[in-house]
Coordinates of C-alpha atoms and ligand atoms in Angstrom, one line a residue:
X1 CA 226.4 309.1 77.4
X2 CA 223.6 306.6 77.0
X3 CA 219.9 306.2 77.4
X4 CA 218.5 303.0 78.6
X5 CA 215.0 301.9 78.1
X6 CA 213.6 299.2 80.3
X7 CA 212.1 296.6 78.1
X8 CA 210.4 293.2 78.4
X9 CA 212.8 290.3 78.0
X10 CA 210.9 288.4 75.3
X11 CA 214.0 287.8 73.3
X12 CA 214.1 285.4 70.5
X13 CA 212.6 282.6 72.6
X14 CA 210.1 280.2 71.2
X15 CA 207.1 280.5 73.6
X16 CA 204.3 278.3 72.5
X17 CA 200.9 278.9 74.0
X18 CA 198.6 275.9 74.3
X19 CA 195.6 277.4 72.6
X20 CA 193.5 274.2 72.1
X21 CA 190.3 274.4 74.1
X22 CA 190.7 278.0 75.0
X23 CA 188.2 280.6 73.8
X24 CA 190.7 283.4 74.0
X25 CA 194.5 283.6 74.3
X26 CA 195.7 283.0 77.8
X27 CA 198.6 281.3 79.6
X28 CA 201.6 282.9 81.2
X29 CA 204.0 285.0 79.3
X30 CA 207.4 283.4 79.7
X31 CA 211.0 284.5 79.0
X32 CA 214.1 282.5 79.3
X33 CA 217.7 283.2 80.1
X34 CA 219.9 282.3 78.4
X35 CA 218.2 283.4 75.2
X36 CA 217.7 281.3 72.2
X37 CA 220.9 281.3 70.1
X38 CA 223.3 281.8 73.1
X39 CA 226.7 280.2 73.0
X40 CA 229.0 279.0 75.8
X41 CA 232.4 277.4 76.2
X42 CA 232.5 273.8 77.5
X43 CA 231.8 274.0 81.2
X44 CA 231.3 277.8 81.2
X45 CA 229.0 278.8 84.0
X46 CA 225.8 280.7 83.7
X47 CA 222.5 281.2 85.5
X48 CA 219.3 279.9 84.0
X49 CA 216.2 282.0 84.8
X50 CA 212.6 281.3 83.7
X51 CA 210.6 284.4 84.3
X52 CA 206.8 284.3 83.9
X53 CA 204.0 286.9 84.0
X54 CA 200.9 285.0 84.9
X55 CA 197.6 285.5 83.0
X56 CA 195.6 284.1 85.9
X57 CA 196.4 282.9 89.4
X58 CA 199.8 281.7 90.7
X59 CA 202.5 280.3 88.4
X60 CA 204.3 277.0 88.8
X61 CA 207.2 275.6 86.9
X62 CA 205.8 272.3 85.6
X63 CA 209.1 271.1 84.2
X64 CA 212.6 272.4 83.3
X65 CA 214.8 270.2 81.2
X66 CA 218.0 270.4 79.3
X67 CA 218.3 267.8 76.5
X68 CA 215.4 266.0 78.1
X69 CA 217.0 265.7 81.6
X70 CA 215.4 267.4 84.6
X71 CA 217.2 270.5 86.0
X72 CA 216.3 271.5 89.5
X73 CA 215.8 275.2 90.3
X74 CA 217.9 276.6 93.2
X75 CA 215.4 279.3 94.1
X76 CA 212.3 281.2 93.0
X77 CA 211.1 284.7 93.6
X78 CA 208.2 287.0 92.8
X79 CA 208.9 290.6 91.9
X80 CA 206.6 293.2 90.4
X81 CA 204.1 290.5 89.3
X82 CA 206.8 288.4 87.6
X83 CA 207.7 285.0 89.1
X84 CA 211.2 283.8 88.5
X85 CA 212.7 280.3 88.7
X86 CA 216.5 280.3 89.0
X87 CA 219.2 277.7 88.4
X88 CA 222.3 279.5 89.7
X89 CA 225.8 278.6 88.6
X90 CA 224.9 276.0 86.0
X91 CA 227.9 274.5 84.2
X92 CA 227.4 274.2 80.5
X93 CA 227.8 270.7 79.1
X94 CA 231.3 269.9 78.0
X95 CA 230.1 268.3 74.8
X96 CA 230.2 270.6 71.8
X97 CA 227.1 271.1 69.8
X98 CA 223.5 272.3 70.2
X99 CA 221.6 271.8 73.5
X100 CA 217.9 272.5 74.2
X101 CA 216.4 274.0 77.3
X102 CA 212.7 273.5 77.7
X103 CA 210.6 275.0 80.4
X104 CA 206.8 274.4 80.9
X105 CA 205.1 277.1 83.0
X106 CA 201.5 276.7 84.2
X107 CA 199.1 279.1 85.8
X108 CA 195.3 279.2 86.3
X109 CA 194.7 279.9 82.6
X110 CA 196.9 277.2 81.0
X111 CA 200.5 276.3 80.2
X112 CA 203.3 277.8 78.2
X113 CA 206.2 275.9 76.8
X114 CA 209.4 278.0 76.2
X115 CA 212.5 276.6 74.5
X116 CA 215.9 278.0 74.0
X117 CA 218.6 276.3 72.0
X118 CA 222.2 277.1 73.0
X119 CA 225.5 276.0 71.5
X120 CA 228.5 274.7 73.4
X121 CA 231.9 275.4 71.8
X122 CA 234.9 273.4 73.0
X123 CA 238.0 275.8 73.2
X124 CA 240.5 273.0 74.0
X125 CA 242.9 271.7 71.4
X126 CA 246.4 270.7 70.7
X127 CA 247.7 274.0 69.3
X128 CA 250.2 276.0 71.3
X129 CA 248.2 277.9 73.9
X130 CA 248.6 281.6 74.6
X131 CA 249.6 281.9 78.2
X132 CA 248.6 285.6 78.2
X133 CA 245.6 287.3 76.7
X134 CA 245.7 291.1 76.2
X135 CA 242.6 293.0 75.0
X136 CA 243.4 296.5 73.9
X137 CA 240.1 298.3 73.8
X138 CA 239.9 301.8 72.2
X139 CA 236.5 302.8 73.3
X140 CA 234.4 304.3 70.5
X141 CA 237.3 303.8 68.1
X142 CA 236.1 303.5 64.5
X143 CA 238.2 303.3 61.4
X144 CA 238.3 307.1 61.0
X145 CA 239.8 307.6 64.5
X146 CA 242.6 305.3 63.4
X147 CA 243.1 307.1 60.1
X148 CA 243.1 310.5 61.8
X149 CA 245.6 309.4 64.4
X150 CA 247.9 308.0 61.7
X151 CA 247.7 311.2 59.6
X152 CA 248.4 313.5 62.6
X153 CA 251.1 311.3 64.2
X154 CA 253.0 310.4 61.0
X155 CA 251.7 312.4 58.1
X156 CA 251.9 311.5 54.4
X157 CA 253.5 312.7 51.2
X158 CA 252.8 311.9 47.5
X159 CA 249.9 309.8 48.5
X160 CA 251.9 307.5 50.8
X161 CA 251.9 307.4 54.7
X162 CA 255.2 308.4 56.4
X163 CA 254.4 305.8 59.1
X164 CA 251.8 303.4 60.4
X165 CA 250.2 303.1 63.8
X166 CA 251.4 300.2 66.0
X167 CA 247.9 298.7 65.7
X168 CA 248.1 299.0 61.9
X169 CA 251.1 296.7 61.9
X170 CA 249.2 293.8 63.5
X171 CA 248.8 291.0 60.9
X172 CA 245.3 289.8 61.7
X173 CA 242.9 292.4 60.6
X174 CA 239.1 292.1 60.4
X175 CA 235.8 293.8 61.0
X176 CA 233.4 293.4 63.9
X177 CA 229.6 293.8 64.2
X178 CA 228.7 295.7 67.4
X179 CA 225.0 295.1 68.3
X180 CA 223.8 294.4 71.8
X181 CA 221.0 292.1 72.9
X182 CA 218.3 294.8 72.5
X183 CA 219.6 297.2 69.9
X184 CA 221.7 297.6 66.7
X185 CA 223.4 300.3 68.7
X186 CA 225.3 299.2 71.8
X187 CA 226.7 301.1 74.7
X188 CA 230.0 300.1 76.3
X189 CA 228.6 297.6 78.8
X190 CA 227.3 294.9 76.4
X191 CA 229.9 296.1 73.9
X192 CA 232.7 294.9 76.2
X193 CA 231.0 291.9 77.7
X194 CA 230.4 290.4 74.3
X195 CA 234.2 290.0 74.2
X196 CA 234.5 288.8 77.8
X197 CA 231.4 286.5 78.1
X198 CA 230.6 285.4 74.6
X199 CA 227.0 286.6 75.2
X200 CA 225.0 289.6 74.4
X201 CA 223.6 291.8 77.1
X202 CA 221.0 294.5 77.2
X203 CA 222.4 298.1 76.9
X204 CA 223.5 299.3 80.3
X205 CA 224.1 295.8 81.6
X206 CA 227.3 293.7 81.9
X207 CA 227.9 290.0 82.7
X208 CA 224.2 289.3 83.1
X209 CA 221.0 288.5 81.3
X210 CA 218.1 290.9 81.7
X211 CA 215.4 290.3 84.3
X212 CA 212.8 292.1 86.4
X213 CA 214.6 291.6 89.7
X214 CA 214.9 294.7 91.8
X215 CA 218.5 293.9 92.9
X216 CA 220.3 294.5 89.6
X217 CA 223.4 292.6 91.0
X218 CA 221.2 289.5 91.2
X219 CA 220.4 289.3 87.5
X220 CA 221.3 286.0 85.9
X221 CA 225.1 285.8 85.5
X222 CA 227.3 284.7 82.7
X223 CA 230.9 283.7 83.5
X224 CA 233.6 286.1 82.4
X225 CA 236.7 285.0 80.5
X226 CA 238.7 286.1 83.6
X227 CA 236.6 283.9 85.8
X228 CA 236.7 280.9 83.4
X229 CA 240.5 281.1 83.0
X230 CA 241.1 281.8 86.7
X231 CA 238.9 278.8 87.6
X232 CA 240.3 276.4 85.0
X233 CA 243.9 277.7 84.5
X234 CA 244.8 279.9 87.5
X235 CA 245.3 283.0 85.4
X236 CA 245.2 286.5 86.9
X237 CA 243.2 289.5 85.7
X238 CA 244.4 293.0 85.1
X239 CA 242.1 296.0 84.3
X240 CA 243.6 299.2 83.1
X241 CA 241.6 302.2 81.9
X242 CA 241.8 306.0 81.6
X243 CA 238.2 306.1 82.6
X244 CA 236.7 306.1 86.1
X245 CA 237.3 302.4 86.9
X246 CA 233.6 301.8 87.6
X247 CA 232.8 302.7 84.0
X248 CA 231.2 300.1 81.7
X249 CA 234.3 298.8 79.8
X250 CA 236.5 298.1 82.9
X251 CA 233.5 296.8 84.8
X252 CA 232.5 294.3 82.0
X253 CA 235.6 292.2 82.9
X254 CA 234.7 291.5 86.5
X255 CA 231.4 292.9 87.7
X256 CA 228.0 291.4 87.1
X257 CA 225.2 294.0 87.2
X258 CA 222.1 295.1 85.4
X259 CA 223.0 298.7 86.2
X260 CA 226.3 300.0 84.8
X261 CA 225.8 303.1 86.8
X262 CA 226.1 301.4 90.2
X263 CA 229.6 302.5 90.9
X264 CA 229.8 301.7 94.6
X265 CA 228.7 298.2 94.1
X266 CA 230.8 297.7 91.0
X267 CA 234.0 298.7 92.7
X268 CA 233.1 296.7 95.8
X269 CA 232.6 293.7 93.6
X270 CA 236.0 294.2 92.0
X271 CA 237.4 293.5 95.5
X272 CA 234.8 291.1 96.9
X273 CA 235.0 288.7 94.0
X274 CA 238.8 288.9 93.3
X275 CA 239.2 285.3 94.3
X276 CA 236.8 284.4 91.4
X277 CA 238.1 286.7 88.8
X278 CA 241.8 286.6 89.8
X279 CA 242.0 290.4 89.9
X280 CA 245.4 291.5 90.9
X281 CA 245.9 294.7 88.9
X282 CA 243.4 297.6 88.8
X283 CA 244.6 301.0 87.4
X284 CA 242.5 304.0 86.3
X285 CA 240.4 306.8 87.6
X286 CA 237.5 306.6 90.0
X287 CA 239.0 307.1 93.5
X288 CA 235.7 308.6 94.5
X289 CA 234.2 305.1 94.8
X290 CA 237.0 303.9 97.1
X291 CA 236.7 306.6 99.7
X292 CA 234.2 306.3 102.5
X293 CA 231.0 308.4 102.1
X294 CA 232.2 310.8 104.8
X295 CA 235.1 312.0 102.5
X296 CA 234.1 315.2 100.5
X297 CA 235.5 313.5 97.3
X298 CA 233.5 310.3 97.8
X299 CA 230.6 309.3 95.5
X300 CA 229.7 306.2 97.6
X301 CA 226.0 305.9 98.3
X302 CA 223.7 303.1 99.3
X303 CA 221.6 303.6 96.2
X304 CA 224.6 302.8 93.9
X305 CA 225.8 299.9 96.1
X306 CA 224.6 296.3 96.0
X307 CA 222.3 294.8 98.5
X308 CA 223.1 291.2 99.7
X309 CA 223.1 288.7 96.8
X310 CA 220.7 285.8 96.9
X311 CA 221.8 282.8 99.0
X312 CA 221.9 280.4 96.1
X313 CA 223.9 282.8 93.9
X314 CA 226.4 283.1 96.8
X315 CA 226.7 279.3 97.2
X316 CA 226.7 278.3 93.6
X317 CA 229.2 281.0 92.4
X318 CA 231.3 280.9 95.5
X319 CA 231.2 284.6 96.2
X320 CA 230.6 286.8 99.3
X321 CA 227.0 288.0 99.8
X322 CA 228.2 291.6 100.0
X323 CA 226.2 294.4 101.7
X324 CA 225.2 298.0 101.1
X325 CA 228.1 299.8 103.0
X326 CA 228.6 303.4 101.7
X327 CA 230.9 304.1 104.7
X328 CA 233.4 301.3 103.5
X329 CA 237.0 302.3 103.0
X330 CA 237.7 300.3 99.9
X331 CA 241.3 301.4 99.6
X332 CA 242.0 300.0 103.1
X333 CA 240.5 296.7 102.0
X334 CA 242.8 296.5 99.0
X335 CA 245.9 297.5 100.8
X336 CA 245.0 295.1 103.7
X337 CA 244.9 292.3 101.1
X338 CA 248.4 293.1 99.9
X339 CA 247.8 295.5 97.1
X340 CA 250.4 298.2 96.6
X341 CA 248.4 301.5 96.3
X342 CA 249.6 304.4 94.1
X343 CA 247.9 307.7 93.4
X344 CA 250.0 309.5 90.7
X345 CA 252.5 309.1 87.9
X346 CA 255.5 309.3 90.2
X347 CA 254.2 306.6 92.4
X348 CA 253.3 304.3 89.4
X349 CA 256.6 304.6 87.7
X350 CA 258.7 304.0 90.8
X351 CA 260.1 300.5 91.1
X352 CA 258.3 300.0 94.4
X353 CA 254.9 300.1 92.6
X354 CA 255.6 297.0 90.6
X355 CA 257.7 295.1 93.1
X356 CA 254.8 293.1 94.5
X357 CA 252.2 290.9 92.9
X358 CA 249.1 293.1 93.4
X359 CA 248.7 296.7 92.3
X360 CA 245.9 299.3 92.8
X361 CA 246.4 302.7 91.1
X362 CA 243.7 305.4 91.3
X363 CA 244.9 308.5 89.4
X364 CA 241.8 310.7 89.5
X365 CA 238.6 311.1 91.4
X366 CA 236.4 310.4 88.3
X367 CA 237.7 309.8 84.7
X368 CA 241.4 310.5 84.3
X369 CA 242.2 313.5 82.1
X370 CA 243.0 313.2 78.5
X371 CA 246.4 313.0 76.7
X372 CA 246.2 316.6 75.4
X373 CA 245.7 318.0 78.9
X374 CA 248.2 315.6 80.6
X375 CA 250.9 316.4 78.0
X376 CA 250.2 320.2 78.4
X377 CA 251.0 319.8 82.1
X378 CA 254.1 317.7 81.5
X379 CA 255.4 320.3 79.0
X380 CA 254.7 323.2 81.3
X381 CA 254.7 321.9 84.9
X382 CA 254.5 325.4 86.4
X383 CA 251.4 326.4 84.6
X384 CA 248.0 325.7 86.2
X385 CA 246.0 323.6 83.8
X386 CA 243.0 321.4 83.3
X387 CA 244.5 318.5 85.3
X388 CA 244.9 320.9 88.2
X389 CA 241.2 321.8 88.0
X390 CA 240.4 318.1 88.2
X391 CA 242.6 317.8 91.3
X392 CA 244.9 315.3 89.6
X393 CA 248.0 317.2 88.4
X394 CA 250.4 314.2 87.9
X395 CA 248.6 311.4 86.0
X396 CA 250.4 308.7 84.1
X397 CA 250.0 308.0 80.4
X398 CA 248.3 304.9 79.3
X399 CA 251.5 303.2 78.0
X400 CA 253.0 303.7 81.5
X401 CA 250.0 302.1 83.1
X402 CA 250.2 299.2 80.6
X403 CA 253.9 298.7 81.3
X404 CA 253.3 298.6 85.1
X405 CA 250.4 296.2 84.7
X406 CA 252.4 293.8 82.5
X407 CA 255.3 293.9 85.0
X408 CA 253.1 292.8 87.9
X409 CA 250.9 290.4 86.0
X410 CA 253.9 288.6 84.4
X411 CA 254.8 287.3 87.9
X412 CA 252.0 284.8 87.7
X413 CA 253.6 281.7 86.0
X414 CA 250.1 280.6 84.9
X415 CA 249.5 283.7 82.8
X416 CA 246.9 286.4 82.8
X417 CA 244.0 288.2 81.1
X418 CA 244.6 292.0 80.7
X419 CA 242.2 294.6 79.4
X420 CA 243.6 298.0 78.6
X421 CA 241.0 300.7 77.7
X422 CA 241.7 304.0 76.0
X423 CA 238.4 305.4 77.3
X424 CA 238.5 309.0 76.0
X425 CA 238.5 308.2 72.3
X426 CA 234.8 307.6 73.0
X427 CA 234.3 310.3 75.6
X428 CA 236.0 313.1 73.5
X429 CA 234.1 312.0 70.4
X430 CA 230.8 312.3 72.4
X431 CA 232.0 315.8 73.2
X432 CA 232.8 316.4 69.5
X433 CA 236.3 317.5 70.6
X434 CA 238.3 316.4 67.6
X435 CA 241.9 317.2 68.8
X436 CA 241.4 315.5 72.1
X437 CA 239.9 312.4 70.5
X438 CA 242.8 312.2 68.1
X439 CA 245.4 312.6 70.8
X440 CA 243.6 309.9 72.8
X441 CA 244.0 307.5 69.9
X442 CA 247.7 308.3 69.7
X443 CA 248.1 307.7 73.4
X444 CA 246.2 304.4 73.1
X445 CA 248.5 303.4 70.2
X446 CA 251.5 303.9 72.3
X447 CA 250.0 301.5 74.8
X448 CA 249.5 299.0 72.0
X449 CA 253.3 299.1 71.3
X450 CA 253.9 298.1 75.0
X451 CA 251.6 295.2 74.6
X452 CA 253.3 294.0 71.5
X453 CA 256.8 294.5 72.9
X454 CA 255.7 292.4 75.9
X455 CA 254.3 289.6 73.7
X456 CA 257.6 289.5 71.7
X457 CA 259.7 289.5 74.9
X458 CA 257.9 286.7 76.8
X459 CA 256.2 284.8 73.9
X460 CA 252.9 282.9 74.2
X461 CA 250.8 286.0 74.2
X462 CA 247.8 287.0 72.1
X463 CA 247.0 290.7 71.7
X464 CA 243.9 292.1 70.1
X465 CA 243.1 295.7 69.4
X466 CA 239.5 296.7 68.8
X467 CA 236.7 299.0 69.9
X468 CA 233.3 298.2 71.5
X469 CA 231.5 300.4 69.0
X470 CA 232.1 303.5 67.0
X471 CA 231.3 306.9 68.5
X472 CA 229.9 310.1 67.0
X473 CA 230.1 309.1 63.3
X474 CA 233.6 310.5 63.4
X475 CA 234.8 311.4 59.9
X476 CA 237.7 313.1 58.3
X477 CA 236.1 315.8 56.0
X478 CA 239.3 317.6 54.9
X479 CA 241.8 320.1 56.2
X480 CA 241.9 323.9 57.0
X481 CA 242.6 325.7 53.7
X482 CA 244.1 328.7 55.4
X483 CA 246.3 329.6 58.4
X484 CA 245.3 329.5 62.0
X485 CA 246.0 333.3 62.2
X486 CA 243.5 333.9 59.4
X487 CA 241.0 331.5 61.0
X488 CA 241.2 333.4 64.3
X489 CA 240.8 336.8 62.5
X490 CA 237.5 335.8 60.9
X491 CA 234.4 337.7 62.0
X492 CA 231.9 335.8 64.2
X493 CA 229.6 333.3 62.5
X494 CA 227.4 333.0 65.6
X495 CA 224.3 334.7 64.1
X496 CA 224.5 333.2 60.7
X497 CA 221.6 330.8 60.4
X498 CA 220.2 331.9 56.9
X499 CA 221.0 329.1 54.5
X500 CA 221.8 331.6 51.7
X501 CA 224.7 333.0 53.7
X502 CA 227.7 330.8 53.9
X503 CA 229.5 331.0 57.3
X504 CA 233.1 332.1 57.1
X505 CA 234.2 329.0 58.9
X506 CA 232.5 326.8 56.4
X507 CA 234.5 328.5 53.6
X508 CA 237.8 327.4 55.2
X509 CA 237.1 323.7 55.0
X510 CA 239.4 322.4 52.3
X511 CA 237.8 319.3 50.7
X512 CA 239.3 316.9 48.2
X513 CA 242.6 318.2 46.8
X514 CA 242.3 321.3 48.9
X515 CA 242.9 319.1 52.0
X516 CA 246.3 318.1 50.7
X517 CA 248.5 316.4 53.3
X518 CA 248.4 318.0 56.8
X519 CA 251.7 318.0 58.5
X520 CA 252.1 318.1 62.3
X521 CA 255.5 318.5 63.9
X522 CA 255.9 315.8 66.6
X523 CA 257.5 316.5 69.9
X524 CA 259.8 313.9 71.7
X525 CA 256.8 312.9 73.8
X526 CA 255.2 311.5 70.7
X527 CA 252.4 314.0 70.4
X528 CA 252.0 317.1 68.1
X529 CA 254.0 320.2 69.2
X530 CA 250.7 322.1 68.5
X531 CA 247.3 320.8 67.6
X532 CA 246.3 324.1 65.9
X533 CA 248.5 324.2 62.8
X534 CA 248.0 325.8 59.5
X535 CA 246.2 323.3 57.3
X536 CA 245.0 321.2 60.3
X537 CA 242.9 318.1 59.9
X538 CA 239.2 318.8 60.2
X539 CA 236.6 316.4 61.6
X540 CA 232.8 316.1 61.1
X541 CA 230.3 314.0 63.1
X542 CA 227.5 312.0 61.5
X543 CA 225.9 311.3 64.9
X544 CA 226.2 314.8 66.3
X545 CA 224.6 316.8 69.0
X546 CA 224.2 320.6 68.7
X547 CA 227.5 322.5 68.5
X548 CA 229.2 325.6 67.4
X549 CA 232.3 324.9 65.2
X550 CA 235.3 327.1 65.0
X551 CA 237.8 324.4 64.1
X552 CA 240.2 325.5 66.9
X553 CA 241.5 323.3 69.7
X554 CA 239.0 323.7 72.6
X555 CA 240.6 325.5 75.6
X556 CA 238.5 323.6 78.1
X557 CA 237.0 320.1 78.2
X558 CA 233.3 319.8 79.0
X559 CA 232.6 318.9 82.7
X560 CA 233.3 315.2 83.2
X561 CA 230.0 313.5 84.0
X562 CA 231.8 311.0 86.2
X563 CA 233.5 313.6 88.4
X564 CA 232.4 313.9 92.1
X565 CA 229.8 316.6 92.6
X566 CA 232.2 319.0 94.4
X567 CA 234.7 319.0 91.5
X568 CA 231.8 319.5 89.0
X569 CA 230.7 322.6 90.9
X570 CA 234.3 324.0 90.9
X571 CA 234.6 323.4 87.2
X572 CA 231.3 325.1 86.5
X573 CA 232.5 328.1 88.5
X574 CA 235.7 328.2 86.3
X575 CA 233.8 328.4 83.0
X576 CA 233.6 324.7 82.1
X577 CA 230.2 323.7 80.6
X578 CA 228.2 320.5 80.5
X579 CA 226.9 320.6 76.9
X580 CA 229.3 320.9 74.0
X581 CA 226.9 323.5 72.5
X582 CA 227.6 326.0 75.3
X583 CA 231.3 325.8 75.2
X584 CA 233.2 329.1 74.8
X585 CA 234.7 330.6 72.6
X586 CA 233.1 328.4 69.9
X587 CA 229.6 329.5 70.8
X588 CA 230.8 333.2 70.4
X589 CA 232.5 332.8 67.0
X590 CA 231.7 329.4 65.5
X591 CA 228.8 328.5 63.1
X592 CA 225.9 326.7 64.6
X593 CA 225.4 323.1 63.6
X594 CA 222.1 321.5 64.6
X595 CA 222.7 318.0 66.0
X596 CA 221.5 315.2 63.7
X597 CA 221.0 312.7 66.5
X598 CA 220.2 314.9 69.6
X599 CA 219.9 318.5 70.5
X600 CA 221.8 320.2 73.3
X601 CA 223.6 317.1 74.2
X602 CA 226.6 315.0 73.2
X603 CA 227.1 313.0 70.0
X604 CA 226.0 309.3 70.2
X605 CA 227.3 305.9 69.3
X606 CA 226.7 304.5 65.8
X607 CA 226.0 301.0 64.6
X608 CA 229.0 301.1 62.3
X609 CA 231.3 298.0 62.2
X610 CA 234.6 298.5 63.9
X611 CA 238.1 297.3 62.9
X612 CA 240.0 294.6 64.8
X613 CA 243.8 294.0 64.7
X614 CA 245.3 290.9 66.2
X615 CA 248.8 289.8 67.0
X616 CA 250.3 286.7 68.7
X617 CA 253.7 285.6 69.6
X618 CA 254.8 281.9 69.6
X619 CA 251.7 280.9 67.6
X620 CA 249.5 281.9 64.8
X621 CA 246.4 282.4 67.0
X622 CA 246.1 285.9 65.4
X623 CA 244.8 284.3 62.2
X624 CA 241.4 283.6 63.8
X625 CA 240.6 287.3 63.8
X626 CA 240.4 287.8 60.1
X627 CA 237.2 288.6 58.2
X628 CA 233.8 289.9 59.2
X629 CA 232.9 288.7 62.7
X630 CA 230.2 288.9 65.3
X631 CA 231.3 290.6 68.5
X632 CA 230.6 287.5 70.5
X633 CA 232.9 285.5 68.2
X634 CA 235.9 287.3 69.7
X635 CA 235.3 285.7 73.1
X636 CA 235.4 282.2 71.7
X637 CA 238.5 283.0 69.7
X638 CA 240.3 284.4 72.7
X639 CA 239.4 281.3 74.8
X640 CA 240.6 279.0 71.9
X641 CA 243.8 281.0 71.8
X642 CA 244.3 280.4 75.6
X643 CA 243.4 276.7 75.4
X644 CA 244.9 275.7 72.1
X645 CA 241.7 275.0 70.2
X646 CA 242.1 277.4 67.4
Ligands
LIG701 ZN1 230.3 306.2 74.6

């Protein structure tokens, strides 16, 4: 869920109009990528783009200098009235410190001088380097999600927890600011690429700076951590997610695009640019993007693909030009390149899956299903459930995917970068589905345990656990002050909108001492035996959309926005709804809560800082991640971990 507003890219640059001698303000309007204040690693690659909107006549680039030395553009273009001058694949200076980019742009009305200062950070040093970098990303996971998962999974008595989450046990704990390049509130695309490029992006964009180019895959690029460490160190890349694999967080490790929704092009780029990113493991949902357009479960279209990349981008970045090819069989391309391909839990957990050095696993057509629904099927295999409705009855858990990824990636003696995303912490918080969001956090934490065990076993590994942003203003407001049987027996609150009449389901919210200590019985699979227990934990949402609340576990999910259209239609015919507000039986019995952020839609992201927890084996690299930090700081600390400069 996101909304993206196209905006001008006049971002923090110092553009100085030469007013002397002019009766009125004129001269071209100029914007510069990278923006003023950007930071790069020594030798990290990025594209420079000077984009000008002329006031009169044609625009020329009078000069382009870095630290006073001329830099030659590799191309120029004119799109929608904007003239762009590009320097593709520029290597940042190796010398640490501030550098100044100065561009002078002239048109018929005068000249504009634009400057941007950028900082180079040297990640190299003599400390023991981490061979392997693991980013555990709980999408949308704020402090309250962690607290709720801890209470549900372990419980507490006499004011003391009966256990801690695996992520709680990491020694390096800090707090991260989450803004993007154009807002205090980020979506997952810039949220993730802050950690993987060290640079902010506009909402909806990943691995690029904004521009007015029509080909969103041609936007000015910034080199990813995966690309940098593959180019300089020969490391591999693994991407694991419970989301549709084209989704923003997985894509922001390996795809460069100004349109996070361009799933065909993003998945093509995973493959096309694997020799630049080192991608050898890709596990998640999103099979619809890998099937040719003729397949009924395919979502491939020309409009979500990428047209050929500009020639200078292709040359300077050393990548294929690509083509709009909706009929492409991407699975055949992966298997033809030596990837083992698996489609379900049984295939993933067989030894054959991890016997090679490359692994592709696509376990659903869109997003994978959530822990609560996967576990329901595992506990009752004979019962048709939600995973069957999504045509994916046998999906692995995130810790199993993490284990498989680590087994394959560990075969590269030069190490790897692995991102593991627990995607539905965010998605179920958007849907204001408390039990599913909490179970997702428990599932994610089990994957954290796998990452730590790997780090301890092989050494020389840094693991960070964090989110890209908080979602929904998730907060623990108390616990049910009665039994589930009593809750279910209450008369409907549907029609109660008069503020002088208290809804029955508001009366059952136990706050303060009435919340006591909820206790969930835990099954051998690590999840609650039952999410609807007497005295269950209750969640409110500060960034809510409209909803009816009945406090019971929701029988159905909302329709996954990332499912192929034929599955969406089937779900609708089976009683699934699009908006949380329309979900049954809450809308029949629950009390109506007007969304504070939006109306008949999902809850939204918030600007709240998020926690980070860090661990490292064979070194004390984890100590870098303590304190209040900018999101882009994380990138430089990971690079320093890998290169000994911490
Ligand atoms: Zn989200």
